[in-house]
XYZ file of C-alpha atoms in Angstrom:
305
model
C -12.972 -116.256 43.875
C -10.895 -113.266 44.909
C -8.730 -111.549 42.501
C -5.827 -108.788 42.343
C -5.647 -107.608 39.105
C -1.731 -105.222 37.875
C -2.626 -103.425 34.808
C 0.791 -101.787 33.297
C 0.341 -98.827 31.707
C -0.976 -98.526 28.498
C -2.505 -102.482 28.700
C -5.231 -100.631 30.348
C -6.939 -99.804 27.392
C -7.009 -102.840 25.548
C -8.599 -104.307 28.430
C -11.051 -101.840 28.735
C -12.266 -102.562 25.453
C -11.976 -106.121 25.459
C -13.999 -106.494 28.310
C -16.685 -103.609 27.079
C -16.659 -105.541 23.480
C -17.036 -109.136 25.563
C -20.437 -107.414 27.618
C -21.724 -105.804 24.129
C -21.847 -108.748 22.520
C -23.684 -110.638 25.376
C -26.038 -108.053 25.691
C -26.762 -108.269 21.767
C -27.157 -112.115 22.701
C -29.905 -111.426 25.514
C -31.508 -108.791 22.935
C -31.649 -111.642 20.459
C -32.777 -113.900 22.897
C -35.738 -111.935 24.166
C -36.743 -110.326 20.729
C -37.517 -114.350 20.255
C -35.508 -114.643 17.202
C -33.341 -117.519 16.085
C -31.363 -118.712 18.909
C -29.485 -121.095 17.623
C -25.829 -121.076 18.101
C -24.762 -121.251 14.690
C -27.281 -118.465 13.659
C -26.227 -116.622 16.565
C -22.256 -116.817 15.806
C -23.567 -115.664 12.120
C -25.130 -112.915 12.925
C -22.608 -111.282 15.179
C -19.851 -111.767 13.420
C -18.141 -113.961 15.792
C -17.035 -118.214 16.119
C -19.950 -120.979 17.515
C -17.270 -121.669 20.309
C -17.470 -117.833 21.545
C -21.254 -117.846 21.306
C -20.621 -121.498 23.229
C -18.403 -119.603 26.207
C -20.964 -116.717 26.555
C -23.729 -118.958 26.565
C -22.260 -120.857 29.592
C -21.555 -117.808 31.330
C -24.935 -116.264 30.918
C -26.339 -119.568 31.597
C -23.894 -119.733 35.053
C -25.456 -115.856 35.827
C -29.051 -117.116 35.563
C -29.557 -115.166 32.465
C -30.081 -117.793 29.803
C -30.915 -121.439 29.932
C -29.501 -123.659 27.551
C -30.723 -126.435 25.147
C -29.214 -128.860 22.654
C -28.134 -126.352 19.426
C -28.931 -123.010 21.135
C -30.347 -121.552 24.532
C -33.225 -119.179 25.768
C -34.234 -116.380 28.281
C -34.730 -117.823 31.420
C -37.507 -117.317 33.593
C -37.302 -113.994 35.244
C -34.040 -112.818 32.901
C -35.896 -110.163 31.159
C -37.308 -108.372 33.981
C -34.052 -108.250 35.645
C -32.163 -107.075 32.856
C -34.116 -104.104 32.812
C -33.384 -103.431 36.162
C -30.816 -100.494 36.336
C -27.548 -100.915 38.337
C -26.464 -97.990 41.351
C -22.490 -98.439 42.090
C -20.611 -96.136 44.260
C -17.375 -95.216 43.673
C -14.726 -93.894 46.348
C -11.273 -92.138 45.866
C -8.808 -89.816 47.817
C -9.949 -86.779 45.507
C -11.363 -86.526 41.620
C -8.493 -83.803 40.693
C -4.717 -84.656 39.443
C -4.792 -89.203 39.208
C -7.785 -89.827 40.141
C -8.946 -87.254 37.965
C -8.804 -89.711 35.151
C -9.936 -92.219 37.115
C -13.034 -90.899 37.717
C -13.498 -89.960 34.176
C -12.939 -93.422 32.942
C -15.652 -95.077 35.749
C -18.211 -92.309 34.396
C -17.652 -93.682 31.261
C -17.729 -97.301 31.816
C -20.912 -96.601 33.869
C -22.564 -94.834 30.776
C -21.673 -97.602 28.460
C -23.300 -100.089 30.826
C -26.380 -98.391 31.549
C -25.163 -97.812 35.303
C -25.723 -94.996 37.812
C -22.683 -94.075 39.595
C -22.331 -92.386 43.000
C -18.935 -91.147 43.610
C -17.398 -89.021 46.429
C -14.044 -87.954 47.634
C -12.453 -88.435 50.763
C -10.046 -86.031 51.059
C -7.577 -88.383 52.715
C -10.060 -88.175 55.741
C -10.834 -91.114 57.043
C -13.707 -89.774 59.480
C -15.193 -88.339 55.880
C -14.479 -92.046 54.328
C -16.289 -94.030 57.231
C -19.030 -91.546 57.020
C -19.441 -91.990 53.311
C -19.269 -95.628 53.554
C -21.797 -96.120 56.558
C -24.238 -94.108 54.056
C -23.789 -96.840 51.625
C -24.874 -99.126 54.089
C -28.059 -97.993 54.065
C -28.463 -96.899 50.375
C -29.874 -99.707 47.500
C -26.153 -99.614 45.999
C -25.507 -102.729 43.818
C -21.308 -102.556 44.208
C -18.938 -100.361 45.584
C -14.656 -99.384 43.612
C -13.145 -97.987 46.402
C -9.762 -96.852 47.313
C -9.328 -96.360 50.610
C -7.670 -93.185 51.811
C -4.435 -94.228 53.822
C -1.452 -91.841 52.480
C 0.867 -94.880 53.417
C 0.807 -98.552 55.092
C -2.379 -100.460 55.552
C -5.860 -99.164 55.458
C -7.686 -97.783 58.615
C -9.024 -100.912 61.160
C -12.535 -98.654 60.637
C -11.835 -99.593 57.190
C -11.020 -103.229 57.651
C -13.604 -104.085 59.872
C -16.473 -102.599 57.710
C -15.098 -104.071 54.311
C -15.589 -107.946 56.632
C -18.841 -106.330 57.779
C -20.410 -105.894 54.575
C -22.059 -107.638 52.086
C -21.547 -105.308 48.994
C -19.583 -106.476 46.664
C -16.314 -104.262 47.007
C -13.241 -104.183 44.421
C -10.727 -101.873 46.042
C -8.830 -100.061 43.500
C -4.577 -98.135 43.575
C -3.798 -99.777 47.078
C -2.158 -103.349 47.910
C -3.499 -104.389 51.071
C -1.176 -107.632 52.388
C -2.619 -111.202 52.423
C -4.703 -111.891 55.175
C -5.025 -108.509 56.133
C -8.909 -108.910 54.679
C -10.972 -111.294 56.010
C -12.706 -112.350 53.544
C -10.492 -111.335 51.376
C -11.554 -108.802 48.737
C -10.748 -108.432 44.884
C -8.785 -105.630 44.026
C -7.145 -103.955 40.438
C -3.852 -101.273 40.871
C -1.957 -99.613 38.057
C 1.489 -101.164 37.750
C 3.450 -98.291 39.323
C 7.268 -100.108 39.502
C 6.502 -100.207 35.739
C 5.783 -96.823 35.551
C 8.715 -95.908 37.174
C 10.898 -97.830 34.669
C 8.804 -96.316 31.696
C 9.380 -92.717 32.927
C 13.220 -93.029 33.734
C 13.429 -94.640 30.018
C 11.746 -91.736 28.434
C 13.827 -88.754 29.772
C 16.893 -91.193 28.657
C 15.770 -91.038 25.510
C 15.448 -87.735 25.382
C 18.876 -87.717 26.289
C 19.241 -86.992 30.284
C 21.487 -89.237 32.175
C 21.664 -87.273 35.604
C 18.093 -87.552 37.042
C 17.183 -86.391 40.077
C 13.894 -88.567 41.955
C 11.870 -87.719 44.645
C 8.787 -88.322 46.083
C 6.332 -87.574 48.865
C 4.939 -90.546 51.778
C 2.211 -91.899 49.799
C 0.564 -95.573 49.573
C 2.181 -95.466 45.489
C 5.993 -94.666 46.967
C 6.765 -98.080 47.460
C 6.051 -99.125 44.668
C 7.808 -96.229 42.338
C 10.885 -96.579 44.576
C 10.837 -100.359 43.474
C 10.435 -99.507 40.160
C 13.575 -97.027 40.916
C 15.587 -99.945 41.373
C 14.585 -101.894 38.429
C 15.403 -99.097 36.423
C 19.253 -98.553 37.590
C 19.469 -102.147 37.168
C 17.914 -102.278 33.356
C 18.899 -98.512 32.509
C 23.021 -98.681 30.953
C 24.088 -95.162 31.972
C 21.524 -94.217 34.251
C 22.816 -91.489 37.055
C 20.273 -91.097 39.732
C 19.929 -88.881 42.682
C 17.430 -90.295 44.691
C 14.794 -88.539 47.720
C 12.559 -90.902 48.665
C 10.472 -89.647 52.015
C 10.333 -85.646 51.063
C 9.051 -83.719 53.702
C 5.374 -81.867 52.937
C 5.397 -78.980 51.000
C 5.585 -75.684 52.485
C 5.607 -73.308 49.589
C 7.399 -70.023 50.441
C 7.715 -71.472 53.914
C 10.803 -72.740 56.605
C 9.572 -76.287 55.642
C 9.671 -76.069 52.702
C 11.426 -79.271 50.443
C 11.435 -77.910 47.026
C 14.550 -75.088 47.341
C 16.658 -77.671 49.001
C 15.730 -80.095 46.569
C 16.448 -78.048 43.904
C 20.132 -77.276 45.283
C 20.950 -81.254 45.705
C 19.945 -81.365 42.016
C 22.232 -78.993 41.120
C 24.931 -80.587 42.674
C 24.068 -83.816 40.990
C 24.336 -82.046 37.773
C 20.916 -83.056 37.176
C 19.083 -82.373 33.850
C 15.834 -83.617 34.127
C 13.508 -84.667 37.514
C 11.375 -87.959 38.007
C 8.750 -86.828 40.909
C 5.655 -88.482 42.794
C 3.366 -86.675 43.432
C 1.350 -84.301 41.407
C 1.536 -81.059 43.522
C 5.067 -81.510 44.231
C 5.766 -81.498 40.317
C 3.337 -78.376 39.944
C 5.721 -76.911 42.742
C 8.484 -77.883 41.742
C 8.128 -76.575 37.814
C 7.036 -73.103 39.945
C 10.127 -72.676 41.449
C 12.144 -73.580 38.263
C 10.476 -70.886 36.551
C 10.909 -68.615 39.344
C 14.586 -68.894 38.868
C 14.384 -68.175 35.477
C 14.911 -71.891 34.348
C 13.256 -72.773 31.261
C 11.002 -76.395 31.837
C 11.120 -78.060 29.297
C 13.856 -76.361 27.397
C 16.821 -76.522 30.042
C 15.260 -79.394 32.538
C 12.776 -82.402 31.985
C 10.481 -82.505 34.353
């Protein structure tokens, strides 16, 4: 079964450890289990600290992966469990770049990887999709186990390259920060995104409590504008008092240069009377807090950025 997980922000977290505290305790149970010590449920549920009906649920689930059989009052290793338990997972793991977002990202699948034994490959695509199809024809023919990939579209759906490899293989693929329309997969694939709309309503709440009420937004073309402009208009319809100036679609940056969106940006702004700025993405709030300070404007003293 194919699932598309929305984490908001901060619920992250508690999932993460939920889920790492849920595979813990199993693997203390298959520990148990092999070490040949009691494996009853109630001694089980003693010893870890836990109920006999959550010993009960991981039982069935380990039982359902082939790890564990069960028997009336308890379970054992199954034939074959132990040698493939030892057996060390490879997953690759695919994003636009490991610097600004996905910076974080990264850091947090290293760490997940570490706490479940794992080797992770990762690579960046550089929003290249000749450099993505390479990278994911190597797969192909490496012994990876699972591949978290997001693919490297700046906006609309991913490549057809993309598309027709992801039906092509039989990895097991979770594709992560990008929502890809039904029946645009086939089959279709899982897939987990931050909740960005939220975000947006988070952010515009924060510099309103730290007192702005003219904010200026913009943001660059990307795959996550849709879903911050959404959260856009959530937020003027939540947010009492709320003044927005809003950019969606700047131009790329051109620092210095004809092109560039940031001075003209920064004039609009004035003329809104704006006090703080709400912007997407990460180098266009580096430039933009460059050209504040260039003319002498104090970030975060006089503007909120």
């Amino acid at each position: 079964m194919c699932e598309s997980v929305r984490i908001s922000y901060g619920d992250h977290v508690n999932r993460a450890v939920r889920d790492l505290t849920r595979h813990t305790r199993r693997e203390l149970l298959v520990e148990r289990l092999a070490a040949g010590q009691d494996n009853r449920v109630s001694a089980l549920a003693s010893e870890l600290g836990v109920s006999a009906m959550t010993i009960r649920r991981d039982l069935d689930d380990l039982q359902k992966a082939g790890v564990v059989e069960r028997h009336h009052g308890g379970a054992s290793l199954a034939a074959g469990a132990l040698r493939r338990r030892h057996r060390r997972y490879t997953l690759a793991f695919i994003a636009p770049m490991h610097v600004y977002y996905y910076g974080a990202v990264r850091r947090g699948a290293v760490a997940a990887a570490e706490q479940l034994g794992a080797r992770l490959i990762h690579a960046a695509s550089g929003y290249e999709e000749d450099r993505e199809q390479h990278y994911l024809d190597r797969i192909d023919r490496l012994d990876i186990d699972g591949l978290v990939v997001t693919p490297g579209q700046r906006s609309g759906e991913p490549s057809v390259e993309f598309r027709e490899w992801l039906s092509a293989t039989k990895l097991p693929v979770v594709i992560m920060e990008r929502t890809i329309a039904a029946g645009v997969l086939d089959p279709p694939r899982d897939s987990v995104s931050s909740d960005h709309a939220q975000g947006s309503v988070l952010a515009l709440r924060h510099l309103m409590d730290l007192g702005h009420r003219r904010i200026t937004f913009a943001a660059t073309t990307t795959a996550t504008t849709p879903a911050l402009t959404e959260g856009v208009r959530l937020a003027r319809r939540e947010l009492a008092g709320l003044e927005l100036d809003h950019h969606p679609g700047l131009s790329a940056l051109d620092p210095g240069g004809p092109g560039d969106p940031i001075p003209a940006l920064l004039d609009a702004a004035a003329g809104h009377r704006s006090t703080a700025f709400f912007v997407h993405s990460d180098q266009v709030g580096r430039a933009l807090v460059t050209e504040l300070v260039r003319r002498g404007i104090s970030v975060p003293g006089q503007v909120s950025v």
